[in-house]
Amino acid sequence: MTTMPRAADVSRISRLFPRGAAPPAWLVVALACAGQFLVVLDVSVVNVALPSMRTDLGMSASGLQWVVNAYAIAFAGFMLLGGRAGDLYGRKRMFLVGLALFTLASLCGGLAQDGWQLLLARAVQGLGAAVLAPSTLTIVTSAVAEGAARARAIATWTAVGAGGGAAGGLVGGVLVDTLSWRWVLLINVPVGAVVLLSSLRWLPESRAGDRRRLDLPGAVLVTAGLGVLAYGISQTEARGWTATATLLPLAAGLALIVLFLVVEARTAAPLMPLGLFRARAVSSANAAMFLSGSAMFCMWFFMTLYAQNVLGYTPLEAGLALVPSSLAVLLGSKSAPRFMPVLGARNVAVIGTLIAAVGFGWQSLMTARGDYLTEIMFPGILMMLGAGLTATPLAALATSGAAPGEAGLVSGLINTSRTMGGSLGLAVMSTIAAARTARVAGGGGGTPEALTEGYALAFRTGAGVLLGGVVLMAVWLPWGKGKGAGPAVARVSASASADGEVVVDGEVVVDAEGVADGVVGADPGAASDPAAASDGAASTSFEK
């Protein structure tokens, strides 16, 4: 019944644009943005459903992190490969393959009857998103002529990403409250099917024209290494650091990461060219982003659990409670480029991280009878304002240290660093929180007081990590005061930074962060050379 109106809409569009006629640019942009919207929405919409998923499927508290991490690790490990696959095999083809995989995985996740089925579906979703997302901005830039029209199209793309993230908490809350947690995944199925059928007919095909091979071994090794390492960390809560069940996955994960580095050093077309890290700006900014992401990634996870498990908020109330934090990221991301020419990119990053650390420290004072203003809203605003202020200058510094032809790849790398850091950080913080809760509760289970103690310790740990990041930034990051994003970025015509800031001729024209998980940036060279736009440069932020 629900598919008939959509089928009729598709039929009406087909009469307007018969087969063989070139589709209008607005239709191409709309389809690419729809794919981007799904990827962004799916990350944020899951957060408010986590407690319901745990109750229904009997998942453990420490295992709940994998609902988020399974998606994030697959996305981080394969997104650079997804961009390269689009270059070789066609952006439309990869868009369709990724969207089909994403939609099918959403269906399987929504129908899951056991925790492992849900986690497997989330991992496949992440893989589908990694294939789909790099093509979205490239398709947009290829469909619209360079100039003001392209800037408006990119602004639409970024606004859709921000809207998807911002709507996630509210949409998830409504779906969980009125239907069930399953619909936060099942909602992707009808939307994905319509976009897939429409894209199959009307999206144009493009590719880079080069025949460099895919670094599939590199993608598999780094994804497996991160997953196994995160699993080993999660085992420490129940087994301890010296147990065989902990040491084996930790050793295996580290071995896979080392093997990944060996493969990258020897392959002709590496997923992550290690030579890029010889530049101080690239290596220091990636290290800082890794630390920052390891703390920031955890904020939404623990805030949602605190609001629902301790304060008794409904899923919708929890989504509404975090809206000010989402707006604070927008404010921080929009403000950072204005401060950078005056204070310098390094100083803005340091100030932003300090603000976030204060927010984390404030949040660690939470109680089991917390007041919304002082124990959710205000510390949440500080944490996410700092996140917005930090990530933009770090991305700018990294990109300014790269050669013009490598700017897009470096943009992808720094977002990969943040996502990888976030994945491992969530594993560590979840283990710390679970262990603290178990010690406080004794044999009494997870009481509100015990849960609060665990969440508070996670936020204190995050504050410490961020303060360590401040020291690293102050000592290692180079000075930089360029116009917005430094000389390398100023040279490009259209790019998407690590935080969804879209830069056109060196000016930030729109901010897509908000709660913009899954914001994907193409190669800054996209404007001048659309065929090169996704050359291994898929970039994603998972702040929420």
Coordinates of C-alpha atoms in Angstrom, one line a residue:
M1 CA 0.0 0.0 0.0
T2 CA 2.7 2.5 0.9
T3 CA 4.7 1.9 -2.2
M4 CA 1.9 2.8 -4.7
P5 CA 2.3 6.6 -4.3
R6 CA 6.0 6.4 -4.7
A7 CA 5.6 4.2 -7.9
A8 CA 3.2 6.8 -9.2
D9 CA 5.6 9.6 -8.6
V10 CA 8.4 7.7 -10.4
S11 CA 5.9 7.1 -13.3
R12 CA 5.1 10.8 -13.5
I13 CA 8.8 11.7 -13.5
S14 CA 9.4 9.2 -16.3
R15 CA 6.8 10.9 -18.5
L16 CA 8.5 14.3 -17.9
F17 CA 12.0 12.9 -18.6
P18 CA 11.7 10.0 -21.2
R19 CA 14.5 7.5 -21.5
G20 CA 17.3 8.8 -23.6
A21 CA 16.8 12.4 -22.7
A22 CA 19.4 13.9 -20.4
P23 CA 17.9 14.5 -16.9
P24 CA 17.9 18.0 -15.5
A25 CA 20.7 18.9 -13.1
W26 CA 18.3 19.4 -10.2
L27 CA 17.1 15.8 -10.5
V28 CA 20.7 14.4 -10.4
V29 CA 21.5 16.6 -7.4
A30 CA 18.3 15.5 -5.7
L31 CA 19.1 11.8 -6.1
A32 CA 22.7 12.2 -5.0
C33 CA 21.5 14.1 -1.9
A34 CA 18.9 11.5 -1.1
G35 CA 21.7 8.9 -0.9
Q36 CA 23.7 11.2 1.3
F37 CA 20.7 11.8 3.5
L38 CA 20.2 8.1 4.1
V39 CA 23.9 7.6 5.1
V40 CA 23.9 10.6 7.5
L41 CA 20.4 9.8 9.0
D42 CA 21.3 6.2 9.7
V43 CA 24.1 7.0 12.1
S44 CA 22.2 9.5 14.3
V45 CA 18.8 7.8 14.1
V46 CA 20.2 4.7 15.9
N47 CA 21.5 6.4 19.0
V48 CA 18.1 7.0 20.7
A49 CA 17.1 3.4 19.9
L50 CA 20.1 1.8 21.7
P51 CA 18.3 1.1 25.0
S52 CA 15.3 -0.4 23.2
M53 CA 17.6 -2.6 21.1
R54 CA 19.4 -3.9 24.2
T55 CA 16.1 -4.7 26.0
D56 CA 14.5 -6.5 23.0
L57 CA 17.5 -8.5 21.9
G58 CA 19.1 -9.1 25.3
M59 CA 22.4 -7.4 24.4
S60 CA 25.0 -6.7 27.1
A61 CA 25.8 -3.2 28.1
S62 CA 29.4 -3.5 26.8
G63 CA 28.2 -5.2 23.7
L64 CA 25.8 -2.3 22.9
Q65 CA 28.8 -0.3 21.6
W66 CA 29.0 -2.6 18.6
V67 CA 25.7 -1.4 17.3
V68 CA 27.6 1.9 16.6
N69 CA 31.1 0.5 16.1
A70 CA 30.2 -2.2 13.6
Y71 CA 28.9 0.5 11.3
A72 CA 31.8 2.9 12.0
I73 CA 34.6 0.4 11.6
A74 CA 33.3 -0.9 8.3
F75 CA 32.8 2.6 7.1
A76 CA 36.2 3.8 8.2
G77 CA 38.0 0.8 6.7
F78 CA 36.4 0.8 3.3
M79 CA 35.5 4.5 2.5
L80 CA 38.8 5.3 0.8
L81 CA 38.5 2.1 -1.2
G82 CA 34.9 3.1 -2.1
G83 CA 36.2 6.3 -3.6
R84 CA 38.8 4.5 -5.6
A85 CA 36.2 2.0 -6.8
G86 CA 34.1 4.8 -8.1
D87 CA 37.0 6.1 -10.1
L88 CA 37.7 2.8 -11.7
Y89 CA 34.2 1.3 -12.2
G90 CA 32.0 4.3 -12.4
R91 CA 30.4 6.6 -9.8
K92 CA 26.9 5.7 -10.7
R93 CA 27.6 2.0 -10.6
M94 CA 29.2 2.3 -7.1
F95 CA 26.3 4.5 -5.9
L96 CA 23.8 1.9 -7.0
V97 CA 25.8 -1.0 -5.5
G98 CA 26.3 0.8 -2.2
L99 CA 22.7 1.9 -2.0
A100 CA 21.4 -1.6 -2.7
L101 CA 23.7 -3.1 -0.1
F102 CA 22.8 -0.4 2.4
T103 CA 19.1 -0.9 1.8
L104 CA 19.2 -4.7 2.0
A105 CA 21.3 -4.5 5.3
S106 CA 18.8 -2.1 6.7
L107 CA 16.0 -4.6 6.1
C108 CA 18.0 -7.4 7.7
G109 CA 18.9 -5.3 10.7
G110 CA 15.2 -4.3 11.2
L111 CA 14.2 -7.9 11.1
A112 CA 17.0 -9.2 13.4
Q113 CA 16.0 -11.6 16.1
D114 CA 19.4 -11.9 17.8
G115 CA 22.1 -9.4 18.7
W116 CA 24.7 -10.9 16.3
Q117 CA 22.3 -10.6 13.4
L118 CA 21.8 -6.9 14.1
L119 CA 25.6 -6.3 14.4
L120 CA 26.3 -8.2 11.2
A121 CA 23.6 -6.0 9.4
R122 CA 25.2 -2.9 10.8
A123 CA 28.6 -3.9 9.5
V124 CA 27.2 -4.5 6.1
Q125 CA 25.4 -1.2 6.3
G126 CA 28.7 0.5 6.9
L127 CA 30.2 -1.3 4.0
G128 CA 27.4 -0.2 1.8
A129 CA 27.7 3.4 3.0
A130 CA 31.5 3.3 2.3
V131 CA 30.7 2.3 -1.3
L132 CA 27.8 4.7 -1.7
A133 CA 28.9 7.9 0.0
P134 CA 32.1 8.8 -1.9
S135 CA 30.1 9.1 -5.1
T136 CA 27.4 11.5 -3.8
L137 CA 29.4 14.7 -4.0
T138 CA 31.2 13.7 -7.1
I139 CA 27.9 13.1 -8.9
V140 CA 26.7 16.6 -7.7
T141 CA 29.8 18.4 -8.9
S142 CA 29.7 16.5 -12.2
A143 CA 26.1 17.4 -12.9
V144 CA 26.4 21.2 -12.5
A145 CA 28.7 23.6 -14.4
E146 CA 31.5 25.3 -12.4
G147 CA 30.6 28.6 -10.8
A148 CA 27.7 29.9 -8.7
A149 CA 25.4 27.1 -9.8
R150 CA 27.8 24.5 -8.5
A151 CA 28.3 26.3 -5.3
R152 CA 24.6 26.3 -4.7
A153 CA 24.4 22.6 -5.6
I154 CA 27.2 21.8 -3.1
A155 CA 25.4 23.9 -0.5
T156 CA 22.3 21.9 -1.0
W157 CA 24.3 18.7 -0.6
T158 CA 25.8 19.8 2.7
A159 CA 22.5 21.2 4.0
V160 CA 20.9 17.8 3.3
G161 CA 23.7 16.1 5.2
A162 CA 23.2 18.5 8.2
G163 CA 19.4 18.1 8.0
G164 CA 19.7 14.3 8.0
G165 CA 21.9 14.3 11.1
A166 CA 19.8 16.9 12.9
A167 CA 16.6 15.0 12.1
G168 CA 18.1 11.7 13.2
G169 CA 17.4 12.1 16.9
L170 CA 13.9 13.4 16.5
V171 CA 13.0 10.9 13.8
G172 CA 14.4 8.0 15.8
G173 CA 12.6 9.1 18.9
V174 CA 9.3 9.3 17.1
L175 CA 9.8 5.9 15.4
V176 CA 10.8 4.2 18.6
D177 CA 8.0 5.8 20.7
T178 CA 5.2 5.2 18.2
L179 CA 6.3 1.9 16.5
S180 CA 9.5 0.2 17.6
W181 CA 13.3 0.4 17.4
R182 CA 13.2 -1.8 14.3
W183 CA 11.8 1.1 12.3
V184 CA 14.9 3.2 12.7
L185 CA 16.4 0.7 10.2
L186 CA 13.3 -0.3 8.3
I187 CA 12.5 3.3 7.3
N188 CA 15.5 3.1 5.0
V189 CA 14.0 0.3 2.9
P190 CA 11.1 2.1 1.1
V191 CA 13.2 5.3 0.7
G192 CA 16.2 3.4 -0.5
A193 CA 14.2 1.4 -3.0
V194 CA 12.7 4.5 -4.6
V195 CA 16.1 6.3 -4.8
L196 CA 17.6 3.1 -6.2
L197 CA 15.1 2.7 -9.0
S198 CA 15.2 6.4 -9.8
S199 CA 19.0 6.5 -9.8
L200 CA 19.2 3.4 -12.0
R201 CA 17.3 5.3 -14.8
W202 CA 18.4 8.9 -14.4
L203 CA 21.8 9.2 -12.9
P204 CA 24.6 9.8 -15.4
E205 CA 27.8 7.6 -15.3
S206 CA 31.3 9.0 -14.9
R207 CA 34.7 7.6 -14.0
A208 CA 38.2 8.9 -13.7
G209 CA 39.7 7.1 -16.7
D210 CA 42.8 5.8 -14.9
R211 CA 43.2 2.1 -14.4
R212 CA 44.9 2.0 -11.0
R213 CA 44.0 -1.2 -9.2
L214 CA 42.1 -1.4 -6.0
D215 CA 44.0 -1.9 -2.8
L216 CA 41.5 -4.5 -1.4
P217 CA 44.0 -6.2 0.8
G218 CA 44.7 -2.9 2.5
A219 CA 41.1 -2.2 3.2
V220 CA 40.4 -5.7 4.5
L221 CA 43.5 -5.6 6.8
V222 CA 42.8 -2.2 8.3
T223 CA 39.1 -3.0 8.9
A224 CA 39.9 -6.5 10.4
G225 CA 42.6 -5.0 12.5
L226 CA 40.4 -2.3 14.0
G227 CA 37.6 -4.7 14.6
V228 CA 39.7 -7.4 16.3
L229 CA 41.6 -4.7 18.4
A230 CA 38.3 -3.2 19.5
Y231 CA 37.0 -6.6 20.4
G232 CA 40.1 -7.3 22.5
I233 CA 39.6 -4.1 24.3
S234 CA 36.0 -4.9 25.1
Q235 CA 37.1 -8.2 26.5
T236 CA 39.1 -6.6 29.3
E237 CA 36.0 -5.6 31.3
A238 CA 34.9 -9.2 31.8
R239 CA 38.2 -11.1 31.5
G240 CA 40.9 -8.6 32.6
W241 CA 44.0 -7.5 30.7
T242 CA 46.0 -10.7 31.3
A243 CA 43.5 -13.3 30.2
T244 CA 44.1 -15.3 27.0
A245 CA 40.7 -14.2 25.6
T246 CA 41.9 -10.6 25.8
L247 CA 45.6 -10.9 24.8
L248 CA 45.0 -13.0 21.7
P249 CA 42.6 -10.6 20.0
L250 CA 44.7 -7.6 21.1
A251 CA 47.9 -9.2 19.6
A252 CA 46.0 -10.3 16.5
G253 CA 44.6 -6.8 16.0
L254 CA 48.0 -5.2 16.3
A255 CA 49.5 -7.7 14.0
L256 CA 46.9 -7.0 11.3
I257 CA 47.5 -3.2 11.6
V258 CA 51.3 -3.8 11.2
L259 CA 50.6 -6.0 8.2
F260 CA 48.4 -3.3 6.8
L261 CA 51.3 -0.8 7.1
V262 CA 53.7 -3.3 5.4
V263 CA 51.2 -3.7 2.5
E264 CA 50.7 0.0 2.2
A265 CA 54.5 0.5 2.0
R266 CA 54.9 -2.0 -0.8
T267 CA 51.8 -1.8 -3.0
A268 CA 51.9 0.3 -6.2
A269 CA 48.5 2.0 -5.5
P270 CA 48.2 2.1 -1.7
L271 CA 44.9 3.0 0.1
M272 CA 46.9 5.1 2.6
P273 CA 50.2 6.4 1.1
L274 CA 52.5 6.4 4.0
G275 CA 54.7 9.0 2.4
L276 CA 52.1 11.6 3.1
F277 CA 52.9 11.4 6.8
R278 CA 56.4 12.7 6.3
A279 CA 54.8 16.2 6.2
R280 CA 54.6 17.6 9.7
A281 CA 51.2 19.2 9.1
V282 CA 49.7 15.9 7.8
S283 CA 51.1 13.6 10.6
S284 CA 50.4 16.0 13.5
A285 CA 46.9 16.9 12.4
N286 CA 46.0 13.2 11.9
A287 CA 47.4 12.3 15.3
A288 CA 45.4 15.2 16.9
M289 CA 42.3 14.2 15.1
F290 CA 42.7 10.6 16.2
L291 CA 42.8 11.7 19.8
S292 CA 40.0 14.2 19.4
G293 CA 37.8 11.6 17.7
S294 CA 38.4 9.0 20.4
A295 CA 36.7 11.2 22.9
M296 CA 34.2 13.1 20.8
F297 CA 32.7 10.0 19.3
C298 CA 31.6 8.7 22.7
M299 CA 29.6 11.8 23.7
W300 CA 26.4 11.0 21.9
F301 CA 26.5 7.3 22.9
F302 CA 26.8 8.0 26.7
M303 CA 24.5 11.0 26.7
T304 CA 21.7 9.0 25.1
L305 CA 22.2 6.1 27.6
Y306 CA 22.3 8.5 30.6
A307 CA 19.2 10.3 29.5
Q308 CA 17.2 7.1 29.0
N309 CA 18.7 4.6 31.4
V310 CA 19.2 7.0 34.4
L311 CA 16.9 10.0 34.0
G312 CA 14.1 8.0 32.5
Y313 CA 13.7 10.0 29.3
T314 CA 11.7 8.5 26.4
P315 CA 13.5 8.1 23.1
L316 CA 11.8 11.2 21.7
E317 CA 12.7 13.2 24.8
A318 CA 16.3 12.1 24.6
G319 CA 16.5 13.2 21.0
L320 CA 15.0 16.6 21.8
A321 CA 17.4 17.0 24.8
L322 CA 20.4 16.7 22.5
V323 CA 19.2 19.2 19.9
P324 CA 21.1 22.2 21.5
S325 CA 24.3 20.1 21.3
S326 CA 23.7 19.5 17.6
L327 CA 23.2 23.2 17.0
A328 CA 26.4 23.9 19.0
V329 CA 28.4 21.9 16.5
L330 CA 26.9 24.0 13.7
L331 CA 28.0 27.1 15.5
G332 CA 31.5 25.9 16.2
S333 CA 32.0 24.7 12.6
K334 CA 30.7 27.9 11.2
S335 CA 32.7 30.1 13.5
A336 CA 36.1 28.3 13.2
P337 CA 36.9 29.7 9.7
R338 CA 36.3 33.2 10.9
F339 CA 38.7 32.9 13.8
M340 CA 41.5 31.0 11.9
P341 CA 42.9 34.0 9.9
V342 CA 43.1 36.0 13.2
L343 CA 44.2 33.5 15.8
G344 CA 45.9 30.9 13.6
A345 CA 44.5 27.4 12.9
R346 CA 46.6 25.8 15.6
N347 CA 45.3 28.2 18.3
V348 CA 41.7 27.7 17.2
A349 CA 42.2 23.9 17.4
V350 CA 43.7 24.2 20.9
I351 CA 41.0 26.6 22.1
G352 CA 38.2 24.3 20.7
T353 CA 39.7 21.2 22.4
L354 CA 40.0 23.1 25.7
I355 CA 36.3 24.1 25.5
A356 CA 35.4 20.5 24.8
A357 CA 37.5 19.3 27.7
V358 CA 35.7 21.7 30.0
G359 CA 32.4 20.3 28.8
F360 CA 33.6 16.7 29.3
G361 CA 34.7 17.6 32.8
W362 CA 31.4 19.3 33.6
Q363 CA 29.5 16.3 32.3
S364 CA 31.5 14.0 34.5
L365 CA 29.8 15.6 37.5
M366 CA 26.5 14.1 36.5
T367 CA 24.2 12.6 39.2
A368 CA 21.5 10.1 39.1
R369 CA 18.9 12.9 39.6
G370 CA 20.4 15.2 37.1
D371 CA 18.9 18.5 36.1
Y372 CA 18.5 18.9 32.4
L373 CA 20.1 22.4 32.1
T374 CA 23.2 21.7 34.2
E375 CA 23.8 18.0 33.5
I376 CA 22.8 17.6 29.8
M377 CA 22.3 20.9 27.9
F378 CA 25.1 23.2 29.0
P379 CA 27.9 20.6 29.2
G380 CA 26.7 19.1 25.9
I381 CA 26.8 22.5 24.2
L382 CA 30.4 23.0 25.4
M383 CA 31.5 19.6 24.2
M384 CA 30.0 20.0 20.8
L385 CA 31.0 23.6 20.4
G386 CA 34.5 22.6 21.0
A387 CA 34.2 19.7 18.6
G388 CA 33.1 22.1 15.8
L389 CA 35.9 24.6 16.6
T390 CA 38.6 21.8 16.7
A391 CA 38.0 19.7 13.6
T392 CA 37.9 22.4 10.9
P393 CA 41.3 23.9 11.7
L394 CA 42.8 20.4 12.0
A395 CA 41.5 19.4 8.6
A396 CA 42.7 22.7 7.2
L397 CA 46.2 22.3 8.6
A398 CA 46.4 18.7 7.3
T399 CA 45.3 19.8 3.8
S400 CA 47.6 22.8 3.7
G401 CA 50.6 20.4 4.2
A402 CA 49.7 18.3 1.2
A403 CA 50.5 18.9 -2.5
P404 CA 47.5 20.2 -4.5
G405 CA 47.0 16.8 -6.2
E406 CA 46.9 15.1 -2.8
A407 CA 44.6 17.5 -0.9
G408 CA 41.5 15.3 -1.4
L409 CA 43.3 12.2 -0.3
V410 CA 44.6 13.9 2.8
S411 CA 41.0 15.2 3.6
G412 CA 39.9 11.5 3.4
L413 CA 42.8 10.4 5.6
I414 CA 42.1 12.8 8.4
N415 CA 38.5 11.8 8.5
T416 CA 39.5 8.2 8.5
S417 CA 41.8 9.0 11.5
R418 CA 38.9 10.5 13.4
T419 CA 36.6 7.6 12.7
M420 CA 39.2 5.0 13.6
G421 CA 40.1 6.9 16.8
G422 CA 36.4 7.1 17.6
S423 CA 35.9 3.4 17.1
L424 CA 38.7 2.4 19.4
G425 CA 37.8 5.2 21.8
L426 CA 34.3 3.9 22.1
A427 CA 35.6 0.4 22.8
V428 CA 37.9 1.8 25.6
M429 CA 35.3 4.1 27.1
S430 CA 32.5 1.5 27.1
T431 CA 34.8 -1.0 28.8
I432 CA 35.8 1.6 31.4
A433 CA 32.2 2.6 32.1
A434 CA 31.0 -1.0 32.3
A435 CA 33.8 -2.0 34.7
R436 CA 33.1 1.0 37.0
T437 CA 29.4 0.3 37.0
A438 CA 30.0 -3.3 37.9
R439 CA 32.3 -2.4 40.8
V440 CA 29.8 0.2 42.2
A441 CA 26.8 -2.1 41.8
G442 CA 28.5 -5.2 43.2
G443 CA 26.0 -8.0 42.6
G444 CA 23.0 -5.6 42.5
G445 CA 22.9 -5.0 38.8
G446 CA 23.0 -1.7 36.9
T447 CA 21.3 0.7 39.3
P448 CA 20.9 4.3 38.2
E449 CA 23.6 5.3 40.6
A450 CA 26.0 2.7 39.4
L451 CA 25.3 3.5 35.8
T452 CA 25.9 7.2 36.5
E453 CA 29.3 6.4 38.1
G454 CA 30.3 4.5 35.0
Y455 CA 29.2 7.2 32.5
A456 CA 30.9 9.8 34.6
L457 CA 34.2 8.0 34.6
A458 CA 34.0 7.7 30.8
F459 CA 33.5 11.5 30.5
R460 CA 36.4 12.1 33.0
T461 CA 38.6 9.8 30.9
G462 CA 37.5 11.7 27.7
A463 CA 38.5 15.0 29.4
G464 CA 41.9 13.6 30.1
V465 CA 42.3 12.4 26.5
L466 CA 41.4 15.8 25.2
L467 CA 43.9 17.6 27.5
G468 CA 46.5 15.2 26.2
G469 CA 45.4 16.3 22.7
V470 CA 45.9 20.0 23.7
V471 CA 49.5 19.3 24.6
L472 CA 50.1 17.4 21.4
M473 CA 48.6 20.2 19.3
A474 CA 50.5 22.9 21.1
V475 CA 53.8 21.1 20.6
W476 CA 53.5 19.4 17.2
L477 CA 51.0 21.3 15.0
P478 CA 52.5 23.9 12.7
W479 CA 51.4 27.5 12.8
G480 CA 48.9 28.4 10.1
K481 CA 46.9 31.6 9.5
G482 CA 45.8 31.2 5.9
K483 CA 42.5 32.3 4.5
G484 CA 40.1 29.8 6.0
A485 CA 42.0 26.7 5.2
G486 CA 45.5 27.4 4.2
P487 CA 47.1 27.7 0.8
A488 CA 46.4 24.2 -0.5
V489 CA 42.7 24.5 0.1
A490 CA 42.5 28.1 -1.1
R491 CA 43.7 26.9 -4.5
V492 CA 40.8 24.6 -5.0
S493 CA 37.4 25.5 -6.5
A494 CA 35.1 23.2 -4.5
S495 CA 35.8 20.9 -1.7
A496 CA 34.2 19.5 1.5
S497 CA 36.4 19.6 4.6
A498 CA 36.5 17.1 7.3
D499 CA 33.6 18.7 9.1
G500 CA 31.3 19.2 6.2
E501 CA 32.5 22.8 5.7
V502 CA 32.2 23.3 2.0
V503 CA 35.0 25.5 0.6
V504 CA 34.5 27.3 -2.7
D505 CA 37.4 29.3 -4.0
G506 CA 38.8 29.3 -0.5
E507 CA 35.6 30.6 1.1
V508 CA 33.4 28.5 3.4
V509 CA 30.0 28.7 1.9
V510 CA 28.0 26.3 4.0
D511 CA 28.4 24.1 7.0
A512 CA 27.2 20.6 6.9
E513 CA 28.3 19.3 10.3
G514 CA 25.6 19.9 12.7
V515 CA 25.1 16.3 13.7
A516 CA 26.6 15.5 10.3
D517 CA 27.6 11.9 10.7
G518 CA 28.5 10.6 7.3
V519 CA 29.4 13.8 5.6
V520 CA 31.4 12.8 2.7
G521 CA 33.8 15.1 0.8
A522 CA 35.2 14.5 -2.6
D523 CA 38.6 15.5 -3.9
P524 CA 39.0 19.2 -3.9
G525 CA 39.8 19.0 -7.5
A526 CA 36.2 18.1 -8.3
A527 CA 35.3 21.5 -9.6
S528 CA 38.1 21.7 -12.1
D529 CA 38.1 18.0 -12.8
P530 CA 34.9 16.2 -11.9
A531 CA 36.4 12.9 -13.0
A532 CA 38.9 13.0 -10.3
A533 CA 36.6 14.1 -7.5
S534 CA 36.4 11.0 -5.4
D535 CA 39.9 9.8 -5.9
G536 CA 40.2 7.9 -2.7
A537 CA 38.9 10.9 -0.8
A538 CA 35.8 9.8 0.9
S539 CA 35.6 11.6 4.2
T540 CA 33.1 11.0 7.0
S541 CA 32.6 12.5 10.4
F542 CA 30.8 10.5 13.1
E543 CA 30.5 13.1 15.8
K544 CA 27.0 11.8 16.7

